[in-house]
CSV table of C-alpha atoms in Angstrom, one decimal:
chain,number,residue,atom,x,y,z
G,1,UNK,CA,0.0,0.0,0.0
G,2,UNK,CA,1.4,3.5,-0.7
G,3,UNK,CA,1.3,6.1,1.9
G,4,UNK,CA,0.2,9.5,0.8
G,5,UNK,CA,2.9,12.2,1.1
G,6,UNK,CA,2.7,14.2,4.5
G,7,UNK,CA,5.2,17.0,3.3
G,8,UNK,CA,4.2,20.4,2.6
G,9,UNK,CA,1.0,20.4,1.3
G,10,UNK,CA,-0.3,21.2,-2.3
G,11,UNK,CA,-1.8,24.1,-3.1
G,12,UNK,CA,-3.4,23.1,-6.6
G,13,UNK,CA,-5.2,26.5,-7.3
G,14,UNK,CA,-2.0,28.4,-6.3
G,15,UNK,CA,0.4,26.0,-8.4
G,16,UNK,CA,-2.5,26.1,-11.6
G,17,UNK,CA,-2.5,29.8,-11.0
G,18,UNK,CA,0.9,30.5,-11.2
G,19,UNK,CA,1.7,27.6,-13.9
G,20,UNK,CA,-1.1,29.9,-16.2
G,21,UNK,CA,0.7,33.2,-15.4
G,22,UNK,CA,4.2,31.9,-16.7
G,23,UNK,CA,2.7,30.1,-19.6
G,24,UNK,CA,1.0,33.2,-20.2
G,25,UNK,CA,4.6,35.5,-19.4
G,26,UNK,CA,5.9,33.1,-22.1
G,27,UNK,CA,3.2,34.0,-24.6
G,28,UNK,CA,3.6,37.8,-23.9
G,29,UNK,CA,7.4,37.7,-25.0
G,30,UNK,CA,6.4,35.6,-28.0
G,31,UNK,CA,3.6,38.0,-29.4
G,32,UNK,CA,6.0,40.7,-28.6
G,33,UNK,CA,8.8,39.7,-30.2
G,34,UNK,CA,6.7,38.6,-33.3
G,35,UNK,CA,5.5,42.1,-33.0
G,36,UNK,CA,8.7,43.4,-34.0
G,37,UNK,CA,9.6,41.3,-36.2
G,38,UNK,CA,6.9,42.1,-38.4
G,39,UNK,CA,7.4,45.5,-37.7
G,40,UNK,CA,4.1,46.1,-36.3
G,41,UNK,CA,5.0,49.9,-35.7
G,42,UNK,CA,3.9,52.3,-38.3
G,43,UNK,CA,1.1,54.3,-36.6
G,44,UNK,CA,1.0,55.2,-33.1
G,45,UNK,CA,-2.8,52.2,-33.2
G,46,UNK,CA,0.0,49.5,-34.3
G,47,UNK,CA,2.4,50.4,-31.0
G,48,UNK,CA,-0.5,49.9,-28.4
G,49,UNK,CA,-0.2,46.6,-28.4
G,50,UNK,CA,3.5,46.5,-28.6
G,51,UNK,CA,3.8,48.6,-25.6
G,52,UNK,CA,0.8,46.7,-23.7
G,53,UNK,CA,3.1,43.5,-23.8
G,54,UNK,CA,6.7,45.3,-22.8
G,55,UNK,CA,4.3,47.1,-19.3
G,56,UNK,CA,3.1,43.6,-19.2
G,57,UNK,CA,6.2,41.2,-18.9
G,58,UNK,CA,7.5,42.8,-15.8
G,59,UNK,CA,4.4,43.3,-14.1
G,60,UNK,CA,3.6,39.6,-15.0
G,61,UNK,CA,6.8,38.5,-13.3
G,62,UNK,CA,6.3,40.4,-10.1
G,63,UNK,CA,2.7,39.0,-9.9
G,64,UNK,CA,4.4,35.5,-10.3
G,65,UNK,CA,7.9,35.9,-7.5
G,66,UNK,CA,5.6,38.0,-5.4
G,67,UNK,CA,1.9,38.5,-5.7
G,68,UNK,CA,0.2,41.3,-3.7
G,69,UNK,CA,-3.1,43.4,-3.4
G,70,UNK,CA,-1.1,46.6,-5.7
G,71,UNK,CA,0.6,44.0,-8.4
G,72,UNK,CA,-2.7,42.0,-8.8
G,73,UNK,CA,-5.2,45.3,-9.1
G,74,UNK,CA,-2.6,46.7,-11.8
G,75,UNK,CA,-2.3,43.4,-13.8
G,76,UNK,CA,-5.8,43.4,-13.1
G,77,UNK,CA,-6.0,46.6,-15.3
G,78,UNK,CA,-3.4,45.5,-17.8
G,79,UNK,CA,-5.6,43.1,-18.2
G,80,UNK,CA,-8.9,44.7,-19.3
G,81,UNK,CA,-6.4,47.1,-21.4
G,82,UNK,CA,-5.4,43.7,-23.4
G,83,UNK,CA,-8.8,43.2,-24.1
G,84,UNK,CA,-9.6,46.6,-25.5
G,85,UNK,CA,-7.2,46.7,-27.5
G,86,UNK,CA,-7.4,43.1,-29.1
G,87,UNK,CA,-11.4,44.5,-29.9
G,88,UNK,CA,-9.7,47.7,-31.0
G,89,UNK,CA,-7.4,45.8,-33.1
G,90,UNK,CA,-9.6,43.2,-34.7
G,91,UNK,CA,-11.3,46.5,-35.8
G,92,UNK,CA,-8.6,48.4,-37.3
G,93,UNK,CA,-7.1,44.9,-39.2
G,94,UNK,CA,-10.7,43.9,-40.4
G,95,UNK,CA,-11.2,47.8,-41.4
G,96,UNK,CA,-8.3,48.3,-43.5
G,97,UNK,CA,-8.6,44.8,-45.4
G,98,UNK,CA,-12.7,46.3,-46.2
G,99,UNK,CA,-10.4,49.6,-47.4
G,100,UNK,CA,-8.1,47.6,-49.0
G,101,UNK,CA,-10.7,45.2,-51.3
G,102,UNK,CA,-12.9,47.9,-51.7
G,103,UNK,CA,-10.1,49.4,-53.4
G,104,UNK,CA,-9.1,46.8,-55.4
G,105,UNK,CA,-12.8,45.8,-56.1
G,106,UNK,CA,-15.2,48.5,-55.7
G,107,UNK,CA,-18.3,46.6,-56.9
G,108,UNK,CA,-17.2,44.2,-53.9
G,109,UNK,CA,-20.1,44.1,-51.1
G,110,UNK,CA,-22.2,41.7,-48.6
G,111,UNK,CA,-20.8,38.8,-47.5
G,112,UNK,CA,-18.2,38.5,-50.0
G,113,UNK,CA,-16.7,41.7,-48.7
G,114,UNK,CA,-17.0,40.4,-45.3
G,115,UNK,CA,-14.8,37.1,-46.0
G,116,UNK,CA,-12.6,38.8,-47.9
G,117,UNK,CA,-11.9,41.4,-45.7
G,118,UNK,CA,-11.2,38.4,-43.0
G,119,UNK,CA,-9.3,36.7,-44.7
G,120,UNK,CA,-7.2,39.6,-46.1
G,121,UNK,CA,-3.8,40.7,-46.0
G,122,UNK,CA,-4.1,41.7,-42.4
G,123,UNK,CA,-5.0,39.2,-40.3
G,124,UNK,CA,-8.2,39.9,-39.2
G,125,UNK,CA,-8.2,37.8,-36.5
G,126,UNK,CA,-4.4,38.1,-35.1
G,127,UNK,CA,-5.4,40.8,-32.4
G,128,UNK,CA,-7.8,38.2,-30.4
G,129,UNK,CA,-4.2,37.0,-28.8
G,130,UNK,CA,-4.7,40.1,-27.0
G,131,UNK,CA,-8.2,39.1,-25.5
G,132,UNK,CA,-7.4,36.1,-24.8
G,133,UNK,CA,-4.2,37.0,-23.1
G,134,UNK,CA,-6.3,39.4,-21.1
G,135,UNK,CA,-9.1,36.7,-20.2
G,136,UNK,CA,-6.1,34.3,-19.0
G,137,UNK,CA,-4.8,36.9,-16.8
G,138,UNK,CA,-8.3,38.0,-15.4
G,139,UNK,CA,-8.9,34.4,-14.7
G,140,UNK,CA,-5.4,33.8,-13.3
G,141,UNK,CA,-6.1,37.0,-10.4
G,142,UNK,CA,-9.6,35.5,-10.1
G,143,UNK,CA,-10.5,35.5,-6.2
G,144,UNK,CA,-6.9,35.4,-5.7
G,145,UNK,CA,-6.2,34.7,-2.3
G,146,UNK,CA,-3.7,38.4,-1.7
G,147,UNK,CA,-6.8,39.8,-3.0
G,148,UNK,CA,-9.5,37.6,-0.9
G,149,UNK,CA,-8.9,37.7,3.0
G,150,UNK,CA,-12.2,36.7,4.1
G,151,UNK,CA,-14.0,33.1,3.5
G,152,UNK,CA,-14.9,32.5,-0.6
G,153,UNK,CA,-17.9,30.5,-0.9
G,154,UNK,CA,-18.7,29.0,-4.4
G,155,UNK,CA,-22.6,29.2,-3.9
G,156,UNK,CA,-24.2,32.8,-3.8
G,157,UNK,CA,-27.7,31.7,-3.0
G,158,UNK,CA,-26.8,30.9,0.7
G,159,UNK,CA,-27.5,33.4,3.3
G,160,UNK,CA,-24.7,34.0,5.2
């Protein structure tokens, strides 16, 4: 028969929470440096999300070495900046591929326009990263316990 371990014991929403922030670190320096690479960076709209993920990275790091009520409430707002700007940003992309086919094709309209424009020569789509980035780091500071000193229940139909 195997005994159970009687170390330390696990703290499996702390260890998934922290295991989602540096997976989701990891994916911040990726977009970023993909960012630059493509040379995101002609218009000050094409830098916001450049300059979202450089705040980010450190702020991501302190959350992860040593989370606290001030680094969780401003990584909460990074956050909900990431998913402004990814809506922003599918915008803009899906807005100048309509400008672009409409130049290109002017009698272009409807639903053709529409999958064109998505699947045009920006990608329509790339900017969602950003909201889900943002979701991921919402739900990572989600009733975090720095935040949360008093009981959490799971059931909000109780009384107290």
């Amino acid at each position: 028969m195997v005994q159970p371990h009687r170390g330390i014991p696990q703290d499996d929403a702390g260890t998934l929470r922290r295991l989602v922030l540096v997976v989701l670190t990891f994916g911040i320096v990726g977009v970023g440096f993909e960012l630059v690479l493509l040379d995101h960076m002609e218009d000050p709209w094409q830098w916001a999300p450049i300059v979202l993920l450089a705040a980010a990275l450190p702020v991501s790091i302190w959350l992860i070495l040593s989370p606290g009520i001030a680094v969780i409430r401003t990584y909460q707002a990074m956050m909900v900046l990431f998913v402004i700007s990814g809506f922003v940003g599918q915008w803009l992309h899906y807005q100048g591929n309509v400008e672009f086919e409409l130049e290109m094709y002017p009698s272009r309209q409807g639903l053709e326009l529409v999958w064109e424009a998505l699947s045009g020569a920006y990608p329509s789509l790339a900017p969602g990263t950003m909201i889900l980035f943002g979701l991921l780091g919402l739900v990572a500071c989600f009733r975090h316990p720095a935040v949360h000193t008093g009981p959490v229940t799971t059931n909000t139909l109780e009384k107290p």
